[in-house]
Amino acid sequence: MKVLFFGTPLFSEIVLKKLIEKHEVIGVVCQPDKPANRGKKLKSPEIKKLAESMGVIVYQFDRLKDNLETIKNIDCDIFVTASYGKILPKELLDMKLCINVHPSMLPKYRGATPIQTALLNGDKKTGVTIMKTDVGMDDGDIILQKEVEILDADDYNSLMPKLADDGAELLLQALEEIENKTVKFVKQDDSKATFTKLIQKEDALLNFNESAETLVNKVRAYVENPTAYFYLGDDRIKVYKAKVEAGDLPNVGIGDVVTVNKKMFLIKTAKDTFSILKCQAPGGKVLDVKDFLNGYRF
């Protein structure tokens, strides 16, 4: 099939790589180049570089509504979206069938942050859904779904590629069913829908009045962005990996730090102990706990 693909982040790249092996991708629509780093030089999305390296035309629109005529004139059979990041207007959805690769078991976790939300909630399972894109927030009919186990060691950076890989395989199956006219559309049960929220930087601040398990789940969810953090004096310490140590630290208050033989970096919480395994001081490198404790002056 001739596909016009909409997507921007790494999740989209993984899906695109598999899609392009089996189908003719006519073009890729991604977000515009954006200023990056201190120099504020424009930086292209990685998917743009990937598409161009494969000889695929790239379209970068500030507003889809302002470019409907351009999209209408693109010779394709279907629209496919995967973490595009913007709502598709009804006028565009009326042009062609549009299907979406969504990393959750809809109707659970509609919205922009389903992977992070599953990790925050400590879920043991999540999944991926191929759905018909509608004007609402991830409320279109379901085509295919696959459940995916969340391992205790998983964080966003390990879970996201697994969901993208499975989503890409499911997408190919859905496109085959659409081509063969065997596809079935199943309406979602809106009464079971849950919605995720956009993540803000302040959401990643670790509050030690919460349980260690809750804090570890925050670390897992926010490892890629915005990265969980807390303050030691004036220093903002970013945490990339942590675990729960059962039991409380004796004779210390909530939020107090204990180091053990420069091998363990522990903080007392409302329940159990938060053990940091990998972290970063301001201006420093991301370090394993032993290397951090050897170099950091408390």
PDB file of C-alpha atoms in Angstrom:
ATOM      1  CA  MET A   1       0.000   0.000   0.000  1.00  0.00           C
ATOM      2  CA  LYS A   2       1.021   3.608  -0.526  1.00  0.00           C
ATOM      3  CA  VAL A   3       1.332   5.125   2.946  1.00  0.00           C
ATOM      4  CA  LEU A   4       1.637   8.702   4.150  1.00  0.00           C
ATOM      5  CA  PHE A   5       3.239   8.395   7.594  1.00  0.00           C
ATOM      6  CA  PHE A   6       2.856  10.881  10.460  1.00  0.00           C
ATOM      7  CA  GLY A   7       5.311  10.678  13.371  1.00  0.00           C
ATOM      8  CA  THR A   8       8.264  12.370  15.051  1.00  0.00           C
ATOM      9  CA  PRO A   9      10.016  10.732  18.082  1.00  0.00           C
ATOM     10  CA  LEU A  10      12.021   7.495  18.379  1.00  0.00           C
ATOM     11  CA  PHE A  11       8.838   5.439  18.764  1.00  0.00           C
ATOM     12  CA  SER A  12       7.847   6.645  15.271  1.00  0.00           C
ATOM     13  CA  GLU A  13      11.274   5.881  13.830  1.00  0.00           C
ATOM     14  CA  ILE A  14      11.115   2.249  14.965  1.00  0.00           C
ATOM     15  CA  VAL A  15       7.660   1.818  13.428  1.00  0.00           C
ATOM     16  CA  LEU A  16       8.711   3.535  10.187  1.00  0.00           C
ATOM     17  CA  LYS A  17      11.747   1.288   9.715  1.00  0.00           C
ATOM     18  CA  LYS A  18       9.567  -1.847   9.695  1.00  0.00           C
ATOM     19  CA  LEU A  19       6.778  -0.242   7.702  1.00  0.00           C
ATOM     20  CA  ILE A  20       9.092   0.826   4.905  1.00  0.00           C
ATOM     21  CA  GLU A  21      10.308  -2.779   4.450  1.00  0.00           C
ATOM     22  CA  LYS A  22       6.834  -3.964   3.417  1.00  0.00           C
ATOM     23  CA  HIS A  23       5.015  -0.936   2.028  1.00  0.00           C
ATOM     24  CA  GLU A  24       5.662   2.084  -0.167  1.00  0.00           C
ATOM     25  CA  VAL A  25       5.968   5.079   2.134  1.00  0.00           C
ATOM     26  CA  ILE A  26       5.111   8.060  -0.060  1.00  0.00           C
ATOM     27  CA  GLY A  27       6.074  10.654   2.516  1.00  0.00           C
ATOM     28  CA  VAL A  28       6.731  11.331   6.188  1.00  0.00           C
ATOM     29  CA  VAL A  29       5.021  14.178   8.020  1.00  0.00           C
ATOM     30  CA  CYS A  30       6.906  15.212  11.160  1.00  0.00           C
ATOM     31  CA  GLN A  31       7.256  18.199  13.455  1.00  0.00           C
ATOM     32  CA  PRO A  32       9.264  21.235  12.233  1.00  0.00           C
ATOM     33  CA  ASP A  33      12.930  21.699  13.103  1.00  0.00           C
ATOM     34  CA  LYS A  34      13.284  23.260  16.564  1.00  0.00           C
ATOM     35  CA  PRO A  35      15.961  25.289  18.380  1.00  0.00           C
ATOM     36  CA  ALA A  36      18.191  23.083  20.518  1.00  0.00           C
ATOM     37  CA  ASN A  37      20.893  23.526  23.146  1.00  0.00           C
ATOM     38  CA  ARG A  38      22.375  26.814  24.227  1.00  0.00           C
ATOM     39  CA  GLY A  39      23.147  27.989  20.703  1.00  0.00           C
ATOM     40  CA  LYS A  40      19.472  27.658  19.789  1.00  0.00           C
ATOM     41  CA  LYS A  41      20.441  26.314  16.384  1.00  0.00           C
ATOM     42  CA  LEU A  42      17.634  24.555  14.560  1.00  0.00           C
ATOM     43  CA  LYS A  43      17.750  20.801  14.982  1.00  0.00           C
ATOM     44  CA  SER A  44      15.936  18.369  12.714  1.00  0.00           C
ATOM     45  CA  PRO A  45      13.971  15.432  14.140  1.00  0.00           C
ATOM     46  CA  GLU A  46      15.895  12.167  13.768  1.00  0.00           C
ATOM     47  CA  ILE A  47      12.999  10.718  11.770  1.00  0.00           C
ATOM     48  CA  LYS A  48      13.572  13.395   9.139  1.00  0.00           C
ATOM     49  CA  LYS A  49      17.167  12.228   8.702  1.00  0.00           C
ATOM     50  CA  LEU A  50      16.014   8.599   8.579  1.00  0.00           C
ATOM     51  CA  ALA A  51      13.348   9.282   5.956  1.00  0.00           C
ATOM     52  CA  GLU A  52      15.688  11.317   3.774  1.00  0.00           C
ATOM     53  CA  SER A  53      18.360   8.602   3.995  1.00  0.00           C
ATOM     54  CA  MET A  54      15.753   6.205   2.582  1.00  0.00           C
ATOM     55  CA  GLY A  55      14.768   8.582  -0.205  1.00  0.00           C
ATOM     56  CA  VAL A  56      11.383   9.434   1.318  1.00  0.00           C
ATOM     57  CA  ILE A  57       9.961  12.949   0.981  1.00  0.00           C
ATOM     58  CA  VAL A  58       9.591  14.776   4.314  1.00  0.00           C
ATOM     59  CA  TYR A  59       6.858  17.295   5.074  1.00  0.00           C
ATOM     60  CA  GLN A  60       7.115  19.590   8.112  1.00  0.00           C
ATOM     61  CA  PHE A  61       3.974  21.592   8.753  1.00  0.00           C
ATOM     62  CA  ASP A  62       3.445  24.105  11.566  1.00  0.00           C
ATOM     63  CA  ARG A  63      -0.304  23.603  11.186  1.00  0.00           C
ATOM     64  CA  LEU A  64      -1.918  20.711   9.336  1.00  0.00           C
ATOM     65  CA  LYS A  65      -5.080  22.769   8.748  1.00  0.00           C
ATOM     66  CA  ASP A  66      -3.056  25.270   6.710  1.00  0.00           C
ATOM     67  CA  ASN A  67      -1.666  22.523   4.474  1.00  0.00           C
ATOM     68  CA  LEU A  68      -4.692  20.345   3.729  1.00  0.00           C
ATOM     69  CA  GLU A  69      -4.488  21.012  -0.014  1.00  0.00           C
ATOM     70  CA  THR A  70      -0.880  19.817  -0.127  1.00  0.00           C
ATOM     71  CA  ILE A  71      -1.786  16.633   1.751  1.00  0.00           C
ATOM     72  CA  LYS A  72      -4.841  16.072  -0.433  1.00  0.00           C
ATOM     73  CA  ASN A  73      -2.636  16.053  -3.536  1.00  0.00           C
ATOM     74  CA  ILE A  74      -0.254  13.393  -2.151  1.00  0.00           C
ATOM     75  CA  ASP A  75      -0.898  10.094  -3.950  1.00  0.00           C
ATOM     76  CA  CYS A  76      -1.427   7.589  -1.142  1.00  0.00           C
ATOM     77  CA  ASP A  77      -3.895   4.892  -0.084  1.00  0.00           C
ATOM     78  CA  ILE A  78      -3.887   5.395   3.675  1.00  0.00           C
ATOM     79  CA  PHE A  79      -2.611   7.611   6.480  1.00  0.00           C
ATOM     80  CA  VAL A  80      -0.665   5.997   9.342  1.00  0.00           C
ATOM     81  CA  THR A  81       0.220   7.829  12.553  1.00  0.00           C
ATOM     82  CA  ALA A  82       2.578   6.848  15.367  1.00  0.00           C
ATOM     83  CA  SER A  83       3.261   9.419  18.096  1.00  0.00           C
ATOM     84  CA  TYR A  84       2.835  12.341  15.713  1.00  0.00           C
ATOM     85  CA  GLY A  85       2.147  14.686  18.614  1.00  0.00           C
ATOM     86  CA  LYS A  86      -0.675  16.793  17.198  1.00  0.00           C
ATOM     87  CA  ILE A  87      -4.395  16.295  16.728  1.00  0.00           C
ATOM     88  CA  LEU A  88      -5.351  15.536  13.132  1.00  0.00           C
ATOM     89  CA  PRO A  89      -8.176  17.794  11.904  1.00  0.00           C
ATOM     90  CA  LYS A  90     -11.471  16.276  10.753  1.00  0.00           C
ATOM     91  CA  GLU A  91     -10.919  17.610   7.226  1.00  0.00           C
ATOM     92  CA  LEU A  92      -7.781  15.481   6.952  1.00  0.00           C
ATOM     93  CA  LEU A  93      -9.421  12.392   8.450  1.00  0.00           C
ATOM     94  CA  ASP A  94     -12.232  12.701   5.908  1.00  0.00           C
ATOM     95  CA  MET A  95      -9.734  12.334   3.027  1.00  0.00           C
ATOM     96  CA  LYS A  96      -8.510   8.782   3.717  1.00  0.00           C
ATOM     97  CA  LEU A  97      -8.704   5.993   6.246  1.00  0.00           C
ATOM     98  CA  CYS A  98      -6.218   6.852   8.996  1.00  0.00           C
ATOM     99  CA  ILE A  99      -4.929   4.314  11.507  1.00  0.00           C
ATOM    100  CA  ASN A 100      -2.764   4.893  14.569  1.00  0.00           C
ATOM    101  CA  VAL A 101      -0.191   2.869  16.529  1.00  0.00           C
ATOM    102  CA  HIS A 102      -0.932   3.602  20.186  1.00  0.00           C
ATOM    103  CA  PRO A 103       1.243   2.184  23.020  1.00  0.00           C
ATOM    104  CA  SER A 104      -1.440   1.048  25.466  1.00  0.00           C
ATOM    105  CA  MET A 105      -4.329  -1.389  25.699  1.00  0.00           C
ATOM    106  CA  LEU A 106      -7.091   1.045  24.801  1.00  0.00           C
ATOM    107  CA  PRO A 107      -9.373   2.305  26.201  1.00  0.00           C
ATOM    108  CA  LYS A 108      -6.861   2.365  29.065  1.00  0.00           C
ATOM    109  CA  TYR A 109      -4.376   5.226  28.933  1.00  0.00           C
ATOM    110  CA  ARG A 110      -5.641   7.465  26.188  1.00  0.00           C
ATOM    111  CA  GLY A 111      -3.548  10.558  25.563  1.00  0.00           C
ATOM    112  CA  ALA A 112       0.075  11.570  25.142  1.00  0.00           C
ATOM    113  CA  THR A 113       1.907   9.666  27.905  1.00  0.00           C
ATOM    114  CA  PRO A 114       0.601   6.082  28.088  1.00  0.00           C
ATOM    115  CA  ILE A 115       4.020   4.449  28.523  1.00  0.00           C
ATOM    116  CA  GLN A 116       5.076   6.758  31.343  1.00  0.00           C
ATOM    117  CA  THR A 117       1.693   6.379  33.039  1.00  0.00           C
ATOM    118  CA  ALA A 118       1.867   2.579  33.025  1.00  0.00           C
ATOM    119  CA  LEU A 119       5.296   2.769  34.673  1.00  0.00           C
ATOM    120  CA  LEU A 120       4.184   5.403  37.188  1.00  0.00           C
ATOM    121  CA  ASN A 121       1.298   3.184  38.239  1.00  0.00           C
ATOM    122  CA  GLY A 122       3.561   0.169  38.668  1.00  0.00           C
ATOM    123  CA  ASP A 123       1.580  -1.849  36.110  1.00  0.00           C
ATOM    124  CA  LYS A 124       2.796  -5.349  35.314  1.00  0.00           C
ATOM    125  CA  LYS A 125       1.282  -5.346  31.838  1.00  0.00           C
ATOM    126  CA  THR A 126       0.556  -2.841  29.105  1.00  0.00           C
ATOM    127  CA  GLY A 127       0.226  -3.278  25.349  1.00  0.00           C
ATOM    128  CA  VAL A 128      -0.166  -1.741  21.938  1.00  0.00           C
ATOM    129  CA  THR A 129      -3.279  -0.975  19.917  1.00  0.00           C
ATOM    130  CA  ILE A 130      -3.856  -0.405  16.215  1.00  0.00           C
ATOM    131  CA  MET A 131      -6.910   1.814  15.967  1.00  0.00           C
ATOM    132  CA  LYS A 132      -8.848   3.878  13.491  1.00  0.00           C
ATOM    133  CA  THR A 133      -8.016   7.520  14.109  1.00  0.00           C
ATOM    134  CA  ASP A 134     -11.051   9.645  14.909  1.00  0.00           C
ATOM    135  CA  VAL A 135     -11.474  13.275  15.927  1.00  0.00           C
ATOM    136  CA  GLY A 136     -11.560  12.430  19.663  1.00  0.00           C
ATOM    137  CA  MET A 137      -8.623  11.616  21.923  1.00  0.00           C
ATOM    138  CA  ASP A 138      -7.650   8.024  21.038  1.00  0.00           C
ATOM    139  CA  ASP A 139     -11.320   6.978  20.987  1.00  0.00           C
ATOM    140  CA  GLY A 140     -11.462   5.417  17.518  1.00  0.00           C
ATOM    141  CA  ASP A 141     -12.395   1.823  16.777  1.00  0.00           C
ATOM    142  CA  ILE A 142      -9.865  -0.872  17.694  1.00  0.00           C
ATOM    143  CA  ILE A 143      -8.445  -3.013  14.888  1.00  0.00           C
ATOM    144  CA  LEU A 144      -5.818  -5.133  16.678  1.00  0.00           C
ATOM    145  CA  GLN A 145      -4.214  -5.308  20.132  1.00  0.00           C
ATOM    146  CA  LYS A 146      -1.308  -7.119  21.762  1.00  0.00           C
ATOM    147  CA  GLU A 147      -0.501  -7.306  25.468  1.00  0.00           C
ATOM    148  CA  VAL A 148       3.106  -6.696  26.585  1.00  0.00           C
ATOM    149  CA  GLU A 149       4.629  -7.620  29.951  1.00  0.00           C
ATOM    150  CA  ILE A 150       6.354  -4.895  31.958  1.00  0.00           C
ATOM    151  CA  LEU A 151       9.428  -6.330  33.659  1.00  0.00           C
ATOM    152  CA  ASP A 152      10.577  -5.059  37.049  1.00  0.00           C
ATOM    153  CA  ALA A 153      13.787  -3.868  35.377  1.00  0.00           C
ATOM    154  CA  ASP A 154      11.944  -1.948  32.661  1.00  0.00           C
ATOM    155  CA  ASP A 155      12.017   1.814  32.438  1.00  0.00           C
ATOM    156  CA  TYR A 156      10.820   4.106  29.656  1.00  0.00           C
ATOM    157  CA  ASN A 157      13.982   3.576  27.605  1.00  0.00           C
ATOM    158  CA  SER A 158      13.575  -0.214  27.569  1.00  0.00           C
ATOM    159  CA  LEU A 159       9.781  -0.476  27.416  1.00  0.00           C
ATOM    160  CA  MET A 160       9.192   2.039  24.636  1.00  0.00           C
ATOM    161  CA  PRO A 161      11.221   0.161  21.958  1.00  0.00           C
ATOM    162  CA  LYS A 162       9.475  -3.119  22.845  1.00  0.00           C
ATOM    163  CA  LEU A 163       6.093  -1.484  22.353  1.00  0.00           C
ATOM    164  CA  ALA A 164       7.229   0.153  19.111  1.00  0.00           C
ATOM    165  CA  ASP A 165       8.518  -3.167  17.733  1.00  0.00           C
ATOM    166  CA  ASP A 166       5.304  -4.980  18.605  1.00  0.00           C
ATOM    167  CA  GLY A 167       3.275  -2.041  17.313  1.00  0.00           C
ATOM    168  CA  ALA A 168       5.079  -2.127  13.982  1.00  0.00           C
ATOM    169  CA  GLU A 169       4.407  -5.860  13.567  1.00  0.00           C
ATOM    170  CA  LEU A 170       0.758  -5.321  14.479  1.00  0.00           C
ATOM    171  CA  LEU A 171       0.549  -2.422  12.022  1.00  0.00           C
ATOM    172  CA  LEU A 172       1.758  -4.639   9.169  1.00  0.00           C
ATOM    173  CA  GLN A 173      -0.893  -7.209  10.089  1.00  0.00           C
ATOM    174  CA  ALA A 174      -3.583  -4.517  10.147  1.00  0.00           C
ATOM    175  CA  LEU A 175      -2.534  -3.150   6.751  1.00  0.00           C
ATOM    176  CA  GLU A 176      -2.695  -6.679   5.318  1.00  0.00           C
ATOM    177  CA  GLU A 177      -6.226  -7.069   6.664  1.00  0.00           C
ATOM    178  CA  ILE A 178      -7.228  -3.708   5.212  1.00  0.00           C
ATOM    179  CA  GLU A 179      -5.797  -4.690   1.807  1.00  0.00           C
ATOM    180  CA  ASN A 180      -7.605  -8.034   1.914  1.00  0.00           C
ATOM    181  CA  LYS A 181     -10.826  -6.392   3.142  1.00  0.00           C
ATOM    182  CA  THR A 182     -10.915  -8.705   6.181  1.00  0.00           C
ATOM    183  CA  VAL A 183     -10.354  -5.967   8.752  1.00  0.00           C
ATOM    184  CA  LYS A 184     -12.773  -5.668  11.674  1.00  0.00           C
ATOM    185  CA  PHE A 185     -13.395  -2.491  13.659  1.00  0.00           C
ATOM    186  CA  VAL A 186     -14.433  -2.851  17.306  1.00  0.00           C
ATOM    187  CA  LYS A 187     -15.837   0.122  19.202  1.00  0.00           C
ATOM    188  CA  GLN A 188     -14.123   1.077  22.438  1.00  0.00           C
ATOM    189  CA  ASP A 189     -15.951   0.968  25.750  1.00  0.00           C
ATOM    190  CA  ASP A 190     -15.743   4.656  26.653  1.00  0.00           C
ATOM    191  CA  SER A 191     -16.897   3.913  30.215  1.00  0.00           C
ATOM    192  CA  LYS A 192     -13.558   2.169  30.838  1.00  0.00           C
ATOM    193  CA  ALA A 193     -11.414   4.939  29.402  1.00  0.00           C
ATOM    194  CA  THR A 194      -8.620   6.515  31.445  1.00  0.00           C
ATOM    195  CA  PHE A 195      -6.689   9.576  30.341  1.00  0.00           C
ATOM    196  CA  THR A 196      -3.025  10.469  30.744  1.00  0.00           C
ATOM    197  CA  LYS A 197      -1.628  13.944  31.287  1.00  0.00           C
ATOM    198  CA  LEU A 198       1.230  15.865  29.742  1.00  0.00           C
ATOM    199  CA  ILE A 199       4.380  15.630  31.844  1.00  0.00           C
ATOM    200  CA  GLN A 200       5.809  18.809  33.356  1.00  0.00           C
ATOM    201  CA  LYS A 201       9.332  19.260  34.706  1.00  0.00           C
ATOM    202  CA  GLU A 202       8.034  19.657  38.260  1.00  0.00           C
ATOM    203  CA  ASP A 203       6.325  16.248  38.063  1.00  0.00           C
ATOM    204  CA  ALA A 204       9.783  14.649  38.199  1.00  0.00           C
ATOM    205  CA  LEU A 205      10.694  16.155  41.586  1.00  0.00           C
ATOM    206  CA  LEU A 206      11.036  13.325  44.105  1.00  0.00           C
ATOM    207  CA  ASN A 207       8.990  13.816  47.265  1.00  0.00           C
ATOM    208  CA  PHE A 208      10.335  11.593  50.028  1.00  0.00           C
ATOM    209  CA  ASN A 209       7.030  11.813  51.898  1.00  0.00           C
ATOM    210  CA  GLU A 210       5.902   9.239  49.341  1.00  0.00           C
ATOM    211  CA  SER A 211       6.842   5.559  49.413  1.00  0.00           C
ATOM    212  CA  ALA A 212      10.098   4.268  47.950  1.00  0.00           C
ATOM    213  CA  GLU A 213       8.102   2.206  45.440  1.00  0.00           C
ATOM    214  CA  THR A 214       6.319   5.317  44.172  1.00  0.00           C
ATOM    215  CA  LEU A 215       9.633   7.142  43.804  1.00  0.00           C
ATOM    216  CA  VAL A 216      11.290   4.255  41.964  1.00  0.00           C
ATOM    217  CA  ASN A 217       8.348   4.186  39.545  1.00  0.00           C
ATOM    218  CA  LYS A 218       8.879   7.907  38.913  1.00  0.00           C
ATOM    219  CA  VAL A 219      12.520   7.247  38.096  1.00  0.00           C
ATOM    220  CA  ARG A 220      11.502   4.491  35.667  1.00  0.00           C
ATOM    221  CA  ALA A 221       8.868   6.641  33.970  1.00  0.00           C
ATOM    222  CA  TYR A 222      10.899   9.841  33.654  1.00  0.00           C
ATOM    223  CA  VAL A 223      14.352   8.404  32.892  1.00  0.00           C
ATOM    224  CA  GLU A 224      14.372   9.775  29.339  1.00  0.00           C
ATOM    225  CA  ASN A 225      12.577  13.055  30.012  1.00  0.00           C
ATOM    226  CA  PRO A 226      12.367  15.118  32.197  1.00  0.00           C
ATOM    227  CA  THR A 227      14.456  12.799  34.505  1.00  0.00           C
ATOM    228  CA  ALA A 228      13.592  12.419  38.183  1.00  0.00           C
ATOM    229  CA  TYR A 229      15.515  14.691  40.550  1.00  0.00           C
ATOM    230  CA  PHE A 230      15.850  15.935  44.125  1.00  0.00           C
ATOM    231  CA  TYR A 231      17.940  18.543  45.905  1.00  0.00           C
ATOM    232  CA  LEU A 232      21.021  18.027  48.092  1.00  0.00           C
ATOM    233  CA  GLY A 233      21.496  21.532  49.427  1.00  0.00           C
ATOM    234  CA  ASP A 234      21.570  23.691  46.301  1.00  0.00           C
ATOM    235  CA  ASP A 235      22.567  20.797  44.020  1.00  0.00           C
ATOM    236  CA  ARG A 236      19.910  19.237  41.853  1.00  0.00           C
ATOM    237  CA  ILE A 237      20.703  15.535  41.642  1.00  0.00           C
ATOM    238  CA  LYS A 238      19.184  13.669  38.694  1.00  0.00           C
ATOM    239  CA  VAL A 239      18.332  10.016  39.280  1.00  0.00           C
ATOM    240  CA  TYR A 240      18.458   7.547  36.389  1.00  0.00           C
ATOM    241  CA  LYS A 241      18.125   4.259  38.249  1.00  0.00           C
ATOM    242  CA  ALA A 242      16.942   3.315  41.726  1.00  0.00           C
ATOM    243  CA  LYS A 243      15.472   0.441  43.704  1.00  0.00           C
ATOM    244  CA  VAL A 244      13.468  -0.184  46.854  1.00  0.00           C
ATOM    245  CA  GLU A 245      15.353  -1.343  49.929  1.00  0.00           C
ATOM    246  CA  ALA A 246      12.828  -2.998  52.230  1.00  0.00           C
ATOM    247  CA  GLY A 247      12.686  -1.552  55.710  1.00  0.00           C
ATOM    248  CA  ASP A 248      13.285   1.893  57.145  1.00  0.00           C
ATOM    249  CA  LEU A 249      16.539   3.575  58.068  1.00  0.00           C
ATOM    250  CA  PRO A 250      16.801   3.845  61.862  1.00  0.00           C
ATOM    251  CA  ASN A 251      17.323   7.138  63.682  1.00  0.00           C
ATOM    252  CA  VAL A 252      16.956   9.383  60.604  1.00  0.00           C
ATOM    253  CA  GLY A 253      14.129  11.559  59.349  1.00  0.00           C
ATOM    254  CA  ILE A 254      12.226  11.377  56.062  1.00  0.00           C
ATOM    255  CA  GLY A 255      14.384  12.785  53.270  1.00  0.00           C
ATOM    256  CA  ASP A 256      17.637  12.255  55.174  1.00  0.00           C
ATOM    257  CA  VAL A 257      20.565  10.768  53.268  1.00  0.00           C
ATOM    258  CA  VAL A 258      22.678   7.837  54.450  1.00  0.00           C
ATOM    259  CA  THR A 259      25.718   6.509  52.593  1.00  0.00           C
ATOM    260  CA  VAL A 260      27.179   3.111  53.406  1.00  0.00           C
ATOM    261  CA  ASN A 261      30.895   2.446  52.732  1.00  0.00           C
ATOM    262  CA  LYS A 262      30.694   4.572  49.585  1.00  0.00           C
ATOM    263  CA  LYS A 263      28.684   1.747  48.039  1.00  0.00           C
ATOM    264  CA  MET A 264      25.098   2.607  48.931  1.00  0.00           C
ATOM    265  CA  PHE A 265      23.272   5.925  48.557  1.00  0.00           C
ATOM    266  CA  LEU A 266      20.094   5.669  50.635  1.00  0.00           C
ATOM    267  CA  ILE A 267      17.275   8.087  51.447  1.00  0.00           C
ATOM    268  CA  LYS A 268      14.559   7.506  54.031  1.00  0.00           C
ATOM    269  CA  THR A 269      11.002   7.738  52.661  1.00  0.00           C
ATOM    270  CA  ALA A 270       7.502   7.436  54.094  1.00  0.00           C
ATOM    271  CA  LYS A 271       7.719   3.687  53.497  1.00  0.00           C
ATOM    272  CA  ASP A 272      10.863   1.638  52.922  1.00  0.00           C
ATOM    273  CA  THR A 273      14.167   3.070  51.722  1.00  0.00           C
ATOM    274  CA  PHE A 274      15.009   4.660  48.367  1.00  0.00           C
ATOM    275  CA  SER A 275      18.327   3.326  47.063  1.00  0.00           C
ATOM    276  CA  ILE A 276      19.999   5.273  44.237  1.00  0.00           C
ATOM    277  CA  LEU A 277      21.920   3.176  41.715  1.00  0.00           C
ATOM    278  CA  LYS A 278      22.740   5.722  38.999  1.00  0.00           C
ATOM    279  CA  CYS A 279      22.667   9.506  39.217  1.00  0.00           C
ATOM    280  CA  GLN A 280      24.176  12.798  38.044  1.00  0.00           C
ATOM    281  CA  ALA A 281      25.373  15.908  39.856  1.00  0.00           C
ATOM    282  CA  PRO A 282      25.113  19.361  38.222  1.00  0.00           C
ATOM    283  CA  GLY A 283      27.666  19.653  35.424  1.00  0.00           C
ATOM    284  CA  GLY A 284      28.782  16.066  35.915  1.00  0.00           C
ATOM    285  CA  LYS A 285      28.390  12.778  34.100  1.00  0.00           C
ATOM    286  CA  VAL A 286      25.777  10.108  34.726  1.00  0.00           C
ATOM    287  CA  LEU A 287      27.535   7.743  37.140  1.00  0.00           C
ATOM    288  CA  ASP A 288      26.958   4.449  38.889  1.00  0.00           C
ATOM    289  CA  VAL A 289      26.460   4.966  42.616  1.00  0.00           C
ATOM    290  CA  LYS A 290      29.981   3.843  43.636  1.00  0.00           C
ATOM    291  CA  ASP A 291      31.675   6.286  41.253  1.00  0.00           C
ATOM    292  CA  PHE A 292      29.288   9.067  42.291  1.00  0.00           C
ATOM    293  CA  LEU A 293      29.969   8.550  46.004  1.00  0.00           C
ATOM    294  CA  ASN A 294      33.727   8.473  45.428  1.00  0.00           C
ATOM    295  CA  GLY A 295      33.684  11.886  43.788  1.00  0.00           C
ATOM    296  CA  TYR A 296      30.800  13.854  45.304  1.00  0.00           C
ATOM    297  CA  ARG A 297      31.344  16.074  48.339  1.00  0.00           C
ATOM    298  CA  PHE A 298      28.292  16.061  50.582  1.00  0.00           C
TER     299      PHE A 298
END
